[in-house]
């Protein structure tokens, strides 16, 4: 019987990669193991030059104050329209609420001036003025009347049509008359009233813009011009 030389057997063991020669039959053949090292991905670094987004501009939610609808502060006489009487003396008709003077109208003892003033006053509860205490020599000419707070009564004013004239309330102008003569509110060439200063004139325009007719009661002397006025 032919025997395999030992040298050939040893060479075969060297050439057989991964084979354990002469090992015990129960040993498992262990496959080579590999470990993989994964470098963690670095989080992106925010640029130092990047700045926070600017805050949005704040806007005010407060509404703009409304323009005044009547002169403020108001200079008014409040009264009871159900308690009015008329007194006459020395060319003046006074509409009275007890001892309180509500209105004064120039006129003689005859005629309807007192009745006109009484009928007008009964329509309202307040008689208001612009320009009282203006300090001018002809102060009454620079005082403008208007009436507030309806009483709910619709009285007839005798001769009212003759006492009133129309104007365009959308065309009211405030002008300085120059030379210290004061200010005026007019509709083109139709001068509606004169005032002591610009503030009074603008208050007068505010009132006149609510109406389309201006009415004047009383018969004052030429150098006084102390009419009682109202709008309608």
PDB file of C-alpha atoms in Angstrom:
ATOM      1  CA  UNK A   1       0.000   0.000   0.000  1.00  0.00           C
ATOM      2  CA  UNK A   2       1.343   3.407  -1.027  1.00  0.00           C
ATOM      3  CA  UNK A   3       1.808   6.048   1.713  1.00  0.00           C
ATOM      4  CA  UNK A   4       1.528   9.833   1.205  1.00  0.00           C
ATOM      5  CA  UNK A   5       4.712  11.513   2.222  1.00  0.00           C
ATOM      6  CA  UNK A   6       4.493  13.776   5.266  1.00  0.00           C
ATOM      7  CA  UNK A   7       6.076  16.708   3.458  1.00  0.00           C
ATOM      8  CA  UNK A   8       3.319  16.736   0.885  1.00  0.00           C
ATOM      9  CA  UNK A   9       0.705  16.707   3.634  1.00  0.00           C
ATOM     10  CA  UNK A  10       2.320  19.655   5.361  1.00  0.00           C
ATOM     11  CA  UNK A  11       2.412  21.635   2.120  1.00  0.00           C
ATOM     12  CA  UNK A  12      -1.247  20.934   1.542  1.00  0.00           C
ATOM     13  CA  UNK A  13      -2.059  22.320   4.957  1.00  0.00           C
ATOM     14  CA  UNK A  14      -0.177  25.545   4.245  1.00  0.00           C
ATOM     15  CA  UNK A  15      -1.883  26.064   0.874  1.00  0.00           C
ATOM     16  CA  UNK A  16      -5.407  25.408   2.131  1.00  0.00           C
ATOM     17  CA  UNK A  17      -6.435  28.885   3.285  1.00  0.00           C
ATOM     18  CA  UNK A  18      -8.957  29.041   6.053  1.00  0.00           C
ATOM     19  CA  UNK A  19      -8.540  25.313   6.903  1.00  0.00           C
ATOM     20  CA  UNK A  20      -7.252  24.294  10.311  1.00  0.00           C
ATOM     21  CA  UNK A  21      -5.109  21.250   9.925  1.00  0.00           C
ATOM     22  CA  UNK A  22      -4.900  18.878  12.785  1.00  0.00           C
ATOM     23  CA  UNK A  23      -7.670  20.611  14.679  1.00  0.00           C
ATOM     24  CA  UNK A  24     -10.347  18.805  16.549  1.00  0.00           C
ATOM     25  CA  UNK A  25     -13.351  17.864  14.469  1.00  0.00           C
ATOM     26  CA  UNK A  26     -15.751  19.694  16.838  1.00  0.00           C
ATOM     27  CA  UNK A  27     -14.245  23.205  16.405  1.00  0.00           C
ATOM     28  CA  UNK A  28     -16.358  25.435  14.138  1.00  0.00           C
ATOM     29  CA  UNK A  29     -14.693  27.285  11.329  1.00  0.00           C
ATOM     30  CA  UNK A  30     -14.901  30.925  12.363  1.00  0.00           C
ATOM     31  CA  UNK A  31     -15.423  33.426   9.535  1.00  0.00           C
ATOM     32  CA  UNK A  32     -13.398  36.613   9.745  1.00  0.00           C
ATOM     33  CA  UNK A  33     -15.243  39.445  11.371  1.00  0.00           C
ATOM     34  CA  UNK A  34     -15.184  43.178  10.351  1.00  0.00           C
ATOM     35  CA  UNK A  35     -16.080  46.226  12.350  1.00  0.00           C
ATOM     36  CA  UNK A  36     -17.233  49.330  10.494  1.00  0.00           C
ATOM     37  CA  UNK A  37     -16.625  52.736  12.109  1.00  0.00           C
ATOM     38  CA  UNK A  38     -19.096  55.362  10.867  1.00  0.00           C
ATOM     39  CA  UNK A  39     -18.211  58.947  11.602  1.00  0.00           C
ATOM     40  CA  UNK A  40     -21.296  60.805  12.853  1.00  0.00           C
ATOM     41  CA  UNK A  41     -22.489  63.536  10.547  1.00  0.00           C
ATOM     42  CA  UNK A  42     -21.881  66.845  12.266  1.00  0.00           C
ATOM     43  CA  UNK A  43     -24.876  69.154  12.597  1.00  0.00           C
ATOM     44  CA  UNK A  44     -24.519  72.278  10.446  1.00  0.00           C
ATOM     45  CA  UNK A  45     -23.098  75.177  12.394  1.00  0.00           C
ATOM     46  CA  UNK A  46     -25.177  78.315  12.052  1.00  0.00           C
ATOM     47  CA  UNK A  47     -23.208  81.198  10.728  1.00  0.00           C
ATOM     48  CA  UNK A  48     -22.281  83.686  13.401  1.00  0.00           C
ATOM     49  CA  UNK A  49     -23.120  86.469  10.984  1.00  0.00           C
ATOM     50  CA  UNK A  50     -26.722  85.343  10.668  1.00  0.00           C
ATOM     51  CA  UNK A  51     -28.926  87.552  12.789  1.00  0.00           C
ATOM     52  CA  UNK A  52     -32.404  86.982  14.070  1.00  0.00           C
ATOM     53  CA  UNK A  53     -35.195  88.079  11.758  1.00  0.00           C
ATOM     54  CA  UNK A  54     -36.325  91.633  12.585  1.00  0.00           C
ATOM     55  CA  UNK A  55     -39.560  91.947  14.545  1.00  0.00           C
ATOM     56  CA  UNK A  56     -42.442  93.248  12.461  1.00  0.00           C
ATOM     57  CA  UNK A  57     -43.222  96.928  12.981  1.00  0.00           C
ATOM     58  CA  UNK A  58     -46.036  97.536  15.406  1.00  0.00           C
ATOM     59  CA  UNK A  59     -49.040  99.442  14.194  1.00  0.00           C
ATOM     60  CA  UNK A  60     -51.474 101.217  16.466  1.00  0.00           C
ATOM     61  CA  UNK A  61     -54.980  99.799  16.572  1.00  0.00           C
ATOM     62  CA  UNK A  62     -56.399 102.950  18.114  1.00  0.00           C
ATOM     63  CA  UNK A  63     -58.803 104.773  15.803  1.00  0.00           C
ATOM     64  CA  UNK A  64     -58.120 108.400  15.018  1.00  0.00           C
ATOM     65  CA  UNK A  65     -60.184 110.732  17.139  1.00  0.00           C
ATOM     66  CA  UNK A  66     -63.309 111.811  15.402  1.00  0.00           C
ATOM     67  CA  UNK A  67     -63.682 115.406  14.413  1.00  0.00           C
ATOM     68  CA  UNK A  68     -66.062 117.327  16.678  1.00  0.00           C
ATOM     69  CA  UNK A  69     -69.598 117.667  15.312  1.00  0.00           C
ATOM     70  CA  UNK A  70     -70.388 120.784  17.384  1.00  0.00           C
ATOM     71  CA  UNK A  71     -68.241 123.537  18.890  1.00  0.00           C
ATOM     72  CA  UNK A  72     -66.432 122.357  22.010  1.00  0.00           C
ATOM     73  CA  UNK A  73     -66.498 123.499  24.733  1.00  0.00           C
ATOM     74  CA  UNK A  74     -70.012 124.806  24.212  1.00  0.00           C
ATOM     75  CA  UNK A  75     -71.248 128.111  25.631  1.00  0.00           C
ATOM     76  CA  UNK A  76     -74.961 127.465  26.203  1.00  0.00           C
ATOM     77  CA  UNK A  77     -77.922 128.451  28.362  1.00  0.00           C
ATOM     78  CA  UNK A  78     -80.085 125.452  29.322  1.00  0.00           C
ATOM     79  CA  UNK A  79     -83.758 126.055  30.041  1.00  0.00           C
ATOM     80  CA  UNK A  80     -87.205 124.499  30.360  1.00  0.00           C
ATOM     81  CA  UNK A  81     -89.133 125.094  27.101  1.00  0.00           C
ATOM     82  CA  UNK A  82     -92.436 124.600  28.945  1.00  0.00           C
ATOM     83  CA  UNK A  83     -91.757 127.470  31.355  1.00  0.00           C
ATOM     84  CA  UNK A  84     -91.066 130.360  28.981  1.00  0.00           C
ATOM     85  CA  UNK A  85     -92.482 133.884  29.072  1.00  0.00           C
ATOM     86  CA  UNK A  86     -91.690 137.153  27.280  1.00  0.00           C
ATOM     87  CA  UNK A  87     -90.892 140.458  28.970  1.00  0.00           C
ATOM     88  CA  UNK A  88     -90.529 143.781  27.167  1.00  0.00           C
ATOM     89  CA  UNK A  89     -88.695 146.933  28.231  1.00  0.00           C
ATOM     90  CA  UNK A  90     -86.891 149.769  26.419  1.00  0.00           C
ATOM     91  CA  UNK A  91     -86.904 148.190  22.968  1.00  0.00           C
ATOM     92  CA  UNK A  92     -85.818 144.717  24.139  1.00  0.00           C
ATOM     93  CA  UNK A  93     -87.973 141.572  24.169  1.00  0.00           C
ATOM     94  CA  UNK A  94     -86.564 139.046  26.635  1.00  0.00           C
ATOM     95  CA  UNK A  95     -87.542 135.377  26.552  1.00  0.00           C
ATOM     96  CA  UNK A  96     -87.378 134.184  30.159  1.00  0.00           C
ATOM     97  CA  UNK A  97     -87.340 130.862  32.018  1.00  0.00           C
ATOM     98  CA  UNK A  98     -88.281 132.151  35.464  1.00  0.00           C
ATOM     99  CA  UNK A  99     -85.526 134.669  36.234  1.00  0.00           C
ATOM    100  CA  UNK A 100     -83.149 133.239  33.594  1.00  0.00           C
ATOM    101  CA  UNK A 101     -82.726 135.169  30.340  1.00  0.00           C
ATOM    102  CA  UNK A 102     -82.924 132.733  27.411  1.00  0.00           C
ATOM    103  CA  UNK A 103     -82.838 135.240  24.518  1.00  0.00           C
ATOM    104  CA  UNK A 104     -82.930 138.995  23.859  1.00  0.00           C
ATOM    105  CA  UNK A 105     -84.445 140.456  20.687  1.00  0.00           C
ATOM    106  CA  UNK A 106     -84.511 144.081  19.568  1.00  0.00           C
ATOM    107  CA  UNK A 107     -87.856 145.499  18.485  1.00  0.00           C
ATOM    108  CA  UNK A 108     -90.599 147.960  19.296  1.00  0.00           C
ATOM    109  CA  UNK A 109     -93.573 147.254  21.531  1.00  0.00           C
ATOM    110  CA  UNK A 110     -95.728 146.513  18.504  1.00  0.00           C
ATOM    111  CA  UNK A 111     -95.112 143.767  15.974  1.00  0.00           C
ATOM    112  CA  UNK A 112     -94.305 140.096  16.393  1.00  0.00           C
ATOM    113  CA  UNK A 113     -90.649 140.091  17.498  1.00  0.00           C
ATOM    114  CA  UNK A 114     -91.457 138.808  20.991  1.00  0.00           C
ATOM    115  CA  UNK A 115     -93.705 136.095  19.575  1.00  0.00           C
ATOM    116  CA  UNK A 116     -90.979 135.059  17.136  1.00  0.00           C
ATOM    117  CA  UNK A 117     -88.419 134.676  19.911  1.00  0.00           C
ATOM    118  CA  UNK A 118     -90.831 132.733  22.112  1.00  0.00           C
ATOM    119  CA  UNK A 119     -91.833 130.331  19.315  1.00  0.00           C
ATOM    120  CA  UNK A 120     -88.163 129.705  18.442  1.00  0.00           C
ATOM    121  CA  UNK A 121     -87.115 129.044  22.044  1.00  0.00           C
ATOM    122  CA  UNK A 122     -89.954 126.546  22.540  1.00  0.00           C
ATOM    123  CA  UNK A 123     -88.440 124.305  19.846  1.00  0.00           C
ATOM    124  CA  UNK A 124     -85.270 123.631  21.863  1.00  0.00           C
ATOM    125  CA  UNK A 125     -83.782 123.213  25.332  1.00  0.00           C
ATOM    126  CA  UNK A 126     -80.458 125.053  24.908  1.00  0.00           C
ATOM    127  CA  UNK A 127     -79.524 128.406  23.418  1.00  0.00           C
ATOM    128  CA  UNK A 128     -75.819 128.441  22.501  1.00  0.00           C
ATOM    129  CA  UNK A 129     -73.375 131.170  21.495  1.00  0.00           C
ATOM    130  CA  UNK A 130     -70.055 131.606  19.711  1.00  0.00           C
ATOM    131  CA  UNK A 131     -67.993 134.692  20.525  1.00  0.00           C
ATOM    132  CA  UNK A 132     -69.570 136.035  23.705  1.00  0.00           C
ATOM    133  CA  UNK A 133     -67.127 138.229  25.620  1.00  0.00           C
ATOM    134  CA  UNK A 134     -65.062 139.057  22.521  1.00  0.00           C
ATOM    135  CA  UNK A 135     -64.142 142.528  23.823  1.00  0.00           C
ATOM    136  CA  UNK A 136     -64.820 144.476  20.621  1.00  0.00           C
ATOM    137  CA  UNK A 137     -66.555 147.847  20.654  1.00  0.00           C
ATOM    138  CA  UNK A 138     -69.397 146.419  18.538  1.00  0.00           C
ATOM    139  CA  UNK A 139     -69.258 143.081  20.368  1.00  0.00           C
ATOM    140  CA  UNK A 140     -72.830 141.973  19.578  1.00  0.00           C
ATOM    141  CA  UNK A 141     -72.120 141.897  15.835  1.00  0.00           C
ATOM    142  CA  UNK A 142     -69.493 139.191  16.462  1.00  0.00           C
ATOM    143  CA  UNK A 143     -71.746 136.887  18.517  1.00  0.00           C
ATOM    144  CA  UNK A 144     -73.352 133.975  16.667  1.00  0.00           C
ATOM    145  CA  UNK A 145     -76.397 132.080  18.019  1.00  0.00           C
ATOM    146  CA  UNK A 146     -77.349 128.447  17.497  1.00  0.00           C
ATOM    147  CA  UNK A 147     -79.797 126.123  19.238  1.00  0.00           C
ATOM    148  CA  UNK A 148     -79.446 122.561  20.549  1.00  0.00           C
ATOM    149  CA  UNK A 149     -81.545 119.703  21.972  1.00  0.00           C
ATOM    150  CA  UNK A 150     -84.941 119.647  20.311  1.00  0.00           C
ATOM    151  CA  UNK A 151     -87.939 119.821  22.636  1.00  0.00           C
ATOM    152  CA  UNK A 152     -90.008 117.865  20.127  1.00  0.00           C
ATOM    153  CA  UNK A 153     -92.343 120.808  19.582  1.00  0.00           C
ATOM    154  CA  UNK A 154     -92.929 122.164  16.083  1.00  0.00           C
ATOM    155  CA  UNK A 155     -93.970 125.760  16.665  1.00  0.00           C
ATOM    156  CA  UNK A 156     -94.899 128.335  14.037  1.00  0.00           C
ATOM    157  CA  UNK A 157     -92.612 131.367  13.912  1.00  0.00           C
ATOM    158  CA  UNK A 158     -94.536 134.358  12.522  1.00  0.00           C
ATOM    159  CA  UNK A 159     -92.952 135.773   9.356  1.00  0.00           C
ATOM    160  CA  UNK A 160     -90.282 133.056   9.249  1.00  0.00           C
ATOM    161  CA  UNK A 161     -90.054 132.958   5.448  1.00  0.00           C
ATOM    162  CA  UNK A 162     -89.044 136.623   5.355  1.00  0.00           C
ATOM    163  CA  UNK A 163     -86.473 136.091   8.123  1.00  0.00           C
ATOM    164  CA  UNK A 164     -84.549 133.291   6.369  1.00  0.00           C
ATOM    165  CA  UNK A 165     -82.218 133.050   3.366  1.00  0.00           C
ATOM    166  CA  UNK A 166     -80.621 130.058   1.655  1.00  0.00           C
ATOM    167  CA  UNK A 167     -76.938 129.214   1.105  1.00  0.00           C
ATOM    168  CA  UNK A 168     -74.824 126.352  -0.224  1.00  0.00           C
ATOM    169  CA  UNK A 169     -73.503 124.536   2.839  1.00  0.00           C
ATOM    170  CA  UNK A 170     -71.002 122.666   0.664  1.00  0.00           C
ATOM    171  CA  UNK A 171     -69.360 125.950  -0.383  1.00  0.00           C
ATOM    172  CA  UNK A 172     -68.672 127.616   2.965  1.00  0.00           C
ATOM    173  CA  UNK A 173     -65.432 129.611   3.189  1.00  0.00           C
ATOM    174  CA  UNK A 174     -63.613 131.043   6.207  1.00  0.00           C
ATOM    175  CA  UNK A 175     -61.794 134.315   5.445  1.00  0.00           C
ATOM    176  CA  UNK A 176     -59.729 136.865   7.332  1.00  0.00           C
ATOM    177  CA  UNK A 177     -61.259 140.267   6.566  1.00  0.00           C
ATOM    178  CA  UNK A 178     -57.904 141.950   7.276  1.00  0.00           C
ATOM    179  CA  UNK A 179     -57.081 145.133   9.136  1.00  0.00           C
ATOM    180  CA  UNK A 180     -58.138 143.624  12.456  1.00  0.00           C
ATOM    181  CA  UNK A 181     -61.768 143.568  11.307  1.00  0.00           C
ATOM    182  CA  UNK A 182     -62.185 139.912  12.230  1.00  0.00           C
ATOM    183  CA  UNK A 183     -63.122 136.809  10.248  1.00  0.00           C
ATOM    184  CA  UNK A 184     -66.186 135.803   8.278  1.00  0.00           C
ATOM    185  CA  UNK A 185     -67.960 132.720   6.984  1.00  0.00           C
ATOM    186  CA  UNK A 186     -69.440 133.141   3.527  1.00  0.00           C
ATOM    187  CA  UNK A 187     -70.871 131.331   0.535  1.00  0.00           C
ATOM    188  CA  UNK A 188     -69.066 133.143  -2.283  1.00  0.00           C
ATOM    189  CA  UNK A 189     -70.352 136.745  -1.999  1.00  0.00           C
ATOM    190  CA  UNK A 190     -73.031 135.868   0.555  1.00  0.00           C
ATOM    191  CA  UNK A 191     -71.534 136.740   3.972  1.00  0.00           C
ATOM    192  CA  UNK A 192     -73.395 134.667   6.558  1.00  0.00           C
ATOM    193  CA  UNK A 193     -71.752 136.000   9.725  1.00  0.00           C
ATOM    194  CA  UNK A 194     -68.661 137.779  11.058  1.00  0.00           C
ATOM    195  CA  UNK A 195     -66.529 136.485  13.940  1.00  0.00           C
ATOM    196  CA  UNK A 196     -63.865 137.839  16.262  1.00  0.00           C
ATOM    197  CA  UNK A 197     -61.112 135.368  15.323  1.00  0.00           C
ATOM    198  CA  UNK A 198     -60.348 132.329  13.199  1.00  0.00           C
ATOM    199  CA  UNK A 199     -61.288 129.835  15.925  1.00  0.00           C
ATOM    200  CA  UNK A 200     -64.755 131.362  16.294  1.00  0.00           C
ATOM    201  CA  UNK A 201     -65.187 131.470  12.515  1.00  0.00           C
ATOM    202  CA  UNK A 202     -64.343 127.784  12.158  1.00  0.00           C
ATOM    203  CA  UNK A 203     -66.796 126.916  14.936  1.00  0.00           C
ATOM    204  CA  UNK A 204     -69.408 128.983  13.113  1.00  0.00           C
ATOM    205  CA  UNK A 205     -68.711 127.132   9.885  1.00  0.00           C
ATOM    206  CA  UNK A 206     -69.120 123.820  11.747  1.00  0.00           C
ATOM    207  CA  UNK A 207     -72.638 124.858  12.788  1.00  0.00           C
ATOM    208  CA  UNK A 208     -73.630 126.438   9.470  1.00  0.00           C
ATOM    209  CA  UNK A 209     -72.562 123.296   7.577  1.00  0.00           C
ATOM    210  CA  UNK A 210     -75.451 121.428   9.250  1.00  0.00           C
ATOM    211  CA  UNK A 211     -78.105 123.599   7.618  1.00  0.00           C
ATOM    212  CA  UNK A 212     -78.990 125.213   4.298  1.00  0.00           C
ATOM    213  CA  UNK A 213     -80.784 128.336   5.521  1.00  0.00           C
ATOM    214  CA  UNK A 214     -79.888 130.997   8.071  1.00  0.00           C
ATOM    215  CA  UNK A 215     -82.609 132.975   9.842  1.00  0.00           C
ATOM    216  CA  UNK A 216     -82.323 136.268  11.736  1.00  0.00           C
ATOM    217  CA  UNK A 217     -84.872 137.584  14.202  1.00  0.00           C
ATOM    218  CA  UNK A 218     -85.141 141.070  15.669  1.00  0.00           C
ATOM    219  CA  UNK A 219     -84.733 144.648  14.482  1.00  0.00           C
ATOM    220  CA  UNK A 220     -81.493 145.916  16.035  1.00  0.00           C
ATOM    221  CA  UNK A 221     -80.186 149.439  15.398  1.00  0.00           C
ATOM    222  CA  UNK A 222     -77.769 149.759  12.488  1.00  0.00           C
ATOM    223  CA  UNK A 223     -74.738 150.157  14.757  1.00  0.00           C
ATOM    224  CA  UNK A 224     -75.521 147.029  16.798  1.00  0.00           C
ATOM    225  CA  UNK A 225     -76.419 144.121  14.470  1.00  0.00           C
ATOM    226  CA  UNK A 226     -77.566 142.096  17.483  1.00  0.00           C
ATOM    227  CA  UNK A 227     -79.767 139.562  15.699  1.00  0.00           C
ATOM    228  CA  UNK A 228     -80.880 136.231  17.120  1.00  0.00           C
ATOM    229  CA  UNK A 229     -79.878 133.625  14.546  1.00  0.00           C
ATOM    230  CA  UNK A 230     -80.784 130.003  13.919  1.00  0.00           C
ATOM    231  CA  UNK A 231     -80.363 127.487  11.118  1.00  0.00           C
ATOM    232  CA  UNK A 232     -82.841 125.229   9.382  1.00  0.00           C
TER     233      UNK A 232
END
